[in-house]
Amino acid sequence: MILEQLIAECKKNNPKAQEQLYNLFSRKFFGVCLKYSSNYADAQDNLQDGFLIIFRKIEQYSGKGSFEGWAKRILINSALQKFKGVRFMEVLNENIPEIEVEIDEEGVPLDYLMQIIQELPDQYRIVFNLYVLDGYSHKEISEMLKISTGTTKSNLHRARLLLKEKVENRIENKLESLSK
């Protein structure tokens, strides 16, 4: 069944179509949920909650634009709802320089990068993922999280510093073990 047909059947609350749509996107969408969850179990919960919302709101999908993009936005917003009322770190200085983390991709495996991103404190991880991995602007992030753009910039800055430090430590440790 092609995607348009699946969506049409889901709009009719067809459970088999819903299951097929879930099976089609669940692995990819789990990765999205994992980026915005504190751990694996929370990501599983966010995936389930997100799909329930997708199925409940699927009537609103008009067919214009990518279904995947529409659903991804629902998943992100659903996962972010868990952080409503959680106070994100207040900005100390709004004049924060941009830091680019340059990484030798051959020296640092992708799974390690994903692991250290996942280990960031929630407020840093969420802003980092929204800005760097999903391409949201600071203005959009500040509206989504109901924080100032200065706070989003501060959290991104701190996330980049922590990631840079962890990558540099890994490289140093690797070099030390090679020299022994």
mmCIF file of C-alpha atoms in Angstrom:
data_model
loop_
_atom_site.group_PDB
_atom_site.id
_atom_site.type_symbol
_atom_site.label_atom_id
_atom_site.label_comp_id
_atom_site.label_asym_id
_atom_site.label_seq_id
_atom_site.Cartn_x
_atom_site.Cartn_y
_atom_site.Cartn_z
ATOM 1 C CA MET A 1 0.000 0.000 0.000
ATOM 2 C CA ILE A 2 1.438 3.411 -0.919
ATOM 3 C CA LEU A 3 1.769 6.133 1.702
ATOM 4 C CA GLU A 4 -1.177 8.215 0.465
ATOM 5 C CA GLN A 5 -3.443 5.161 0.697
ATOM 6 C CA LEU A 6 -2.146 4.339 4.178
ATOM 7 C CA ILE A 7 -2.846 7.876 5.336
ATOM 8 C CA ALA A 8 -6.347 7.797 3.816
ATOM 9 C CA GLU A 9 -7.058 4.525 5.630
ATOM 10 C CA CYS A 10 -5.645 5.913 8.882
ATOM 11 C CA LYS A 11 -8.029 8.854 8.540
ATOM 12 C CA LYS A 12 -10.801 6.233 8.562
ATOM 13 C CA ASN A 13 -9.325 4.787 11.815
ATOM 14 C CA ASN A 14 -8.350 1.544 10.082
ATOM 15 C CA PRO A 15 -6.203 -0.318 12.691
ATOM 16 C CA LYS A 16 -4.334 -2.358 10.071
ATOM 17 C CA ALA A 17 -3.348 0.814 8.217
ATOM 18 C CA GLN A 18 -2.275 2.410 11.505
ATOM 19 C CA GLU A 19 -0.117 -0.621 12.258
ATOM 20 C CA GLN A 20 1.449 -0.468 8.792
ATOM 21 C CA LEU A 21 2.152 3.252 9.140
ATOM 22 C CA TYR A 22 3.671 2.630 12.562
ATOM 23 C CA ASN A 23 5.855 -0.171 11.179
ATOM 24 C CA LEU A 24 6.913 2.011 8.259
ATOM 25 C CA PHE A 25 8.123 4.933 10.383
ATOM 26 C CA SER A 26 8.702 3.657 13.932
ATOM 27 C CA ARG A 27 12.431 2.935 13.596
ATOM 28 C CA LYS A 28 13.210 6.318 12.070
ATOM 29 C CA PHE A 29 10.914 8.168 14.465
ATOM 30 C CA PHE A 30 12.413 6.354 17.447
ATOM 31 C CA GLY A 31 15.704 8.082 16.619
ATOM 32 C CA VAL A 32 13.891 11.426 16.735
ATOM 33 C CA CYS A 33 12.349 10.541 20.102
ATOM 34 C CA LEU A 34 15.687 9.395 21.485
ATOM 35 C CA LYS A 35 17.212 12.805 20.728
ATOM 36 C CA TYR A 36 14.580 14.482 22.899
ATOM 37 C CA SER A 37 14.375 11.942 25.708
ATOM 38 C CA SER A 38 16.512 11.398 28.771
ATOM 39 C CA ASN A 39 16.837 7.667 28.173
ATOM 40 C CA TYR A 40 15.764 4.715 26.044
ATOM 41 C CA ALA A 41 12.595 3.974 28.023
ATOM 42 C CA ASP A 42 11.454 7.608 27.810
ATOM 43 C CA ALA A 43 12.087 7.527 24.067
ATOM 44 C CA GLN A 44 9.867 4.451 23.746
ATOM 45 C CA ASP A 45 7.125 6.214 25.713
ATOM 46 C CA ASN A 46 7.516 9.357 23.587
ATOM 47 C CA LEU A 47 7.271 7.287 20.405
ATOM 48 C CA GLN A 48 4.031 5.668 21.561
ATOM 49 C CA ASP A 49 2.572 8.970 22.770
ATOM 50 C CA GLY A 50 3.630 10.673 19.554
ATOM 51 C CA PHE A 51 2.001 8.051 17.348
ATOM 52 C CA LEU A 52 -1.224 8.333 19.333
ATOM 53 C CA ILE A 53 -1.239 12.057 18.637
ATOM 54 C CA ILE A 54 -0.387 11.475 14.960
ATOM 55 C CA PHE A 55 -3.329 9.096 14.594
ATOM 56 C CA ARG A 56 -5.624 11.466 16.496
ATOM 57 C CA LYS A 57 -4.581 14.456 14.353
ATOM 58 C CA ILE A 58 -4.065 12.707 11.018
ATOM 59 C CA GLU A 59 -7.233 14.378 9.687
ATOM 60 C CA GLN A 60 -5.303 17.658 9.885
ATOM 61 C CA TYR A 61 -2.641 16.419 7.470
ATOM 62 C CA SER A 62 -3.661 17.959 4.157
ATOM 63 C CA GLY A 63 -1.219 16.109 1.916
ATOM 64 C CA LYS A 64 0.745 19.275 1.247
ATOM 65 C CA GLY A 65 4.362 18.851 2.196
ATOM 66 C CA SER A 66 6.031 15.781 3.560
ATOM 67 C CA PHE A 67 4.010 13.517 5.846
ATOM 68 C CA GLU A 68 7.258 12.533 7.517
ATOM 69 C CA GLY A 69 8.087 16.182 8.284
ATOM 70 C CA TRP A 70 4.560 16.798 9.598
ATOM 71 C CA ALA A 71 4.710 13.720 11.843
ATOM 72 C CA LYS A 72 8.257 14.502 13.007
ATOM 73 C CA ARG A 73 7.150 17.928 14.205
ATOM 74 C CA ILE A 74 4.344 16.288 16.206
ATOM 75 C CA LEU A 75 6.820 13.830 17.766
ATOM 76 C CA ILE A 76 9.231 16.609 18.728
ATOM 77 C CA ASN A 77 6.467 18.753 20.209
ATOM 78 C CA SER A 78 5.059 15.758 22.069
ATOM 79 C CA ALA A 79 8.463 14.909 23.557
ATOM 80 C CA LEU A 80 9.032 18.555 24.508
ATOM 81 C CA GLN A 81 5.722 18.596 26.402
ATOM 82 C CA LYS A 82 7.426 16.417 29.019
ATOM 83 C CA PHE A 83 9.658 19.387 29.800
ATOM 84 C CA LYS A 84 6.816 21.894 30.266
ATOM 85 C CA GLY A 85 7.280 23.592 33.582
ATOM 86 C CA VAL A 86 10.880 22.411 33.864
ATOM 87 C CA ARG A 87 12.936 25.500 34.395
ATOM 88 C CA PHE A 88 15.726 25.800 31.878
ATOM 89 C CA MET A 89 18.925 27.482 32.902
ATOM 90 C CA GLU A 90 18.696 31.267 32.895
ATOM 91 C CA VAL A 91 21.002 33.108 30.527
ATOM 92 C CA LEU A 92 24.048 34.702 32.072
ATOM 93 C CA ASN A 93 25.235 36.683 29.063
ATOM 94 C CA GLU A 94 23.441 37.215 25.768
ATOM 95 C CA ASN A 95 26.677 38.078 23.912
ATOM 96 C CA ILE A 96 27.852 34.523 23.546
ATOM 97 C CA PRO A 97 30.287 33.710 20.745
ATOM 98 C CA GLU A 98 29.398 30.900 18.373
ATOM 99 C CA ILE A 99 31.645 27.880 18.859
ATOM 100 C CA GLU A 100 32.062 25.407 16.083
ATOM 101 C CA VAL A 101 33.170 21.973 17.122
ATOM 102 C CA GLU A 102 35.517 20.644 14.481
ATOM 103 C CA ILE A 103 35.767 16.896 14.592
ATOM 104 C CA ASP A 104 37.978 14.538 12.632
ATOM 105 C CA GLU A 105 35.239 12.150 11.579
ATOM 106 C CA GLU A 106 37.682 9.276 11.203
ATOM 107 C CA GLY A 107 38.932 9.742 14.766
ATOM 108 C CA VAL A 108 35.523 9.943 16.440
ATOM 109 C CA PRO A 109 32.896 7.330 15.596
ATOM 110 C CA LEU A 110 29.329 8.509 14.962
ATOM 111 C CA ASP A 111 27.955 6.221 17.685
ATOM 112 C CA TYR A 112 30.280 7.925 20.191
ATOM 113 C CA LEU A 113 29.088 11.362 19.077
ATOM 114 C CA MET A 114 25.462 10.303 19.466
ATOM 115 C CA GLN A 115 26.268 8.867 22.904
ATOM 116 C CA ILE A 116 27.862 12.061 24.197
ATOM 117 C CA ILE A 117 25.022 14.171 22.787
ATOM 118 C CA GLN A 118 22.576 11.907 24.634
ATOM 119 C CA GLU A 119 24.577 12.388 27.860
ATOM 120 C CA LEU A 120 24.198 16.182 27.789
ATOM 121 C CA PRO A 121 21.921 17.683 30.442
ATOM 122 C CA ASP A 122 18.359 17.980 29.121
ATOM 123 C CA GLN A 123 18.363 21.736 28.558
ATOM 124 C CA TYR A 124 21.590 21.576 26.526
ATOM 125 C CA ARG A 125 20.692 18.397 24.605
ATOM 126 C CA ILE A 126 17.275 19.654 23.578
ATOM 127 C CA VAL A 127 18.518 23.019 22.322
ATOM 128 C CA PHE A 128 21.524 21.394 20.599
ATOM 129 C CA ASN A 129 19.310 18.851 18.828
ATOM 130 C CA LEU A 130 16.717 21.422 17.786
ATOM 131 C CA TYR A 131 19.319 23.860 16.481
ATOM 132 C CA VAL A 132 22.096 21.675 15.084
ATOM 133 C CA LEU A 133 20.402 18.424 14.127
ATOM 134 C CA ASP A 134 16.891 19.610 13.214
ATOM 135 C CA GLY A 135 17.663 23.100 11.908
ATOM 136 C CA TYR A 136 15.341 25.214 14.039
ATOM 137 C CA SER A 137 16.291 28.873 14.587
ATOM 138 C CA HIS A 138 16.897 30.324 18.040
ATOM 139 C CA LYS A 139 13.629 32.250 17.695
ATOM 140 C CA GLU A 140 11.691 29.057 16.911
ATOM 141 C CA ILE A 141 13.369 27.200 19.781
ATOM 142 C CA SER A 142 12.629 30.012 22.216
ATOM 143 C CA GLU A 143 8.950 29.911 21.197
ATOM 144 C CA MET A 144 8.769 26.113 21.449
ATOM 145 C CA LEU A 145 10.404 25.988 24.871
ATOM 146 C CA LYS A 146 9.016 29.305 26.118
ATOM 147 C CA ILE A 147 12.467 30.647 26.995
ATOM 148 C CA SER A 148 14.385 33.672 25.727
ATOM 149 C CA THR A 149 16.573 33.489 22.631
ATOM 150 C CA GLY A 150 19.467 34.431 24.893
ATOM 151 C CA THR A 151 18.836 31.290 26.915
ATOM 152 C CA THR A 152 18.734 29.134 23.774
ATOM 153 C CA LYS A 153 22.040 30.634 22.662
ATOM 154 C CA SER A 154 23.542 30.114 26.101
ATOM 155 C CA ASN A 155 22.384 26.476 26.247
ATOM 156 C CA LEU A 156 23.724 25.814 22.738
ATOM 157 C CA HIS A 157 27.048 27.417 23.662
ATOM 158 C CA ARG A 158 27.357 25.271 26.791
ATOM 159 C CA ALA A 159 26.363 22.116 24.882
ATOM 160 C CA ARG A 160 29.061 22.774 22.299
ATOM 161 C CA LEU A 161 31.648 23.398 25.006
ATOM 162 C CA LEU A 162 30.780 20.127 26.769
ATOM 163 C CA LEU A 163 30.856 18.163 23.512
ATOM 164 C CA LYS A 164 34.155 19.720 22.465
ATOM 165 C CA GLU A 165 35.661 18.869 25.859
ATOM 166 C CA LYS A 166 34.497 15.236 25.674
ATOM 167 C CA VAL A 167 35.793 14.794 22.127
ATOM 168 C CA GLU A 168 39.152 16.345 23.019
ATOM 169 C CA ASN A 169 39.441 14.099 26.090
ATOM 170 C CA ARG A 170 38.706 11.030 23.974
ATOM 171 C CA ILE A 171 41.349 12.027 21.426
ATOM 172 C CA GLU A 172 43.892 12.741 24.183
ATOM 173 C CA ASN A 173 43.197 9.370 25.823
ATOM 174 C CA LYS A 174 43.526 7.619 22.471
ATOM 175 C CA LEU A 175 46.859 9.353 21.772
ATOM 176 C CA GLU A 176 48.144 8.497 25.269
ATOM 177 C CA SER A 177 47.258 4.821 24.827
ATOM 178 C CA LEU A 178 49.006 4.750 21.436
ATOM 179 C CA SER A 179 52.196 6.283 22.868
ATOM 180 C CA LYS A 180 52.485 3.626 25.601
#
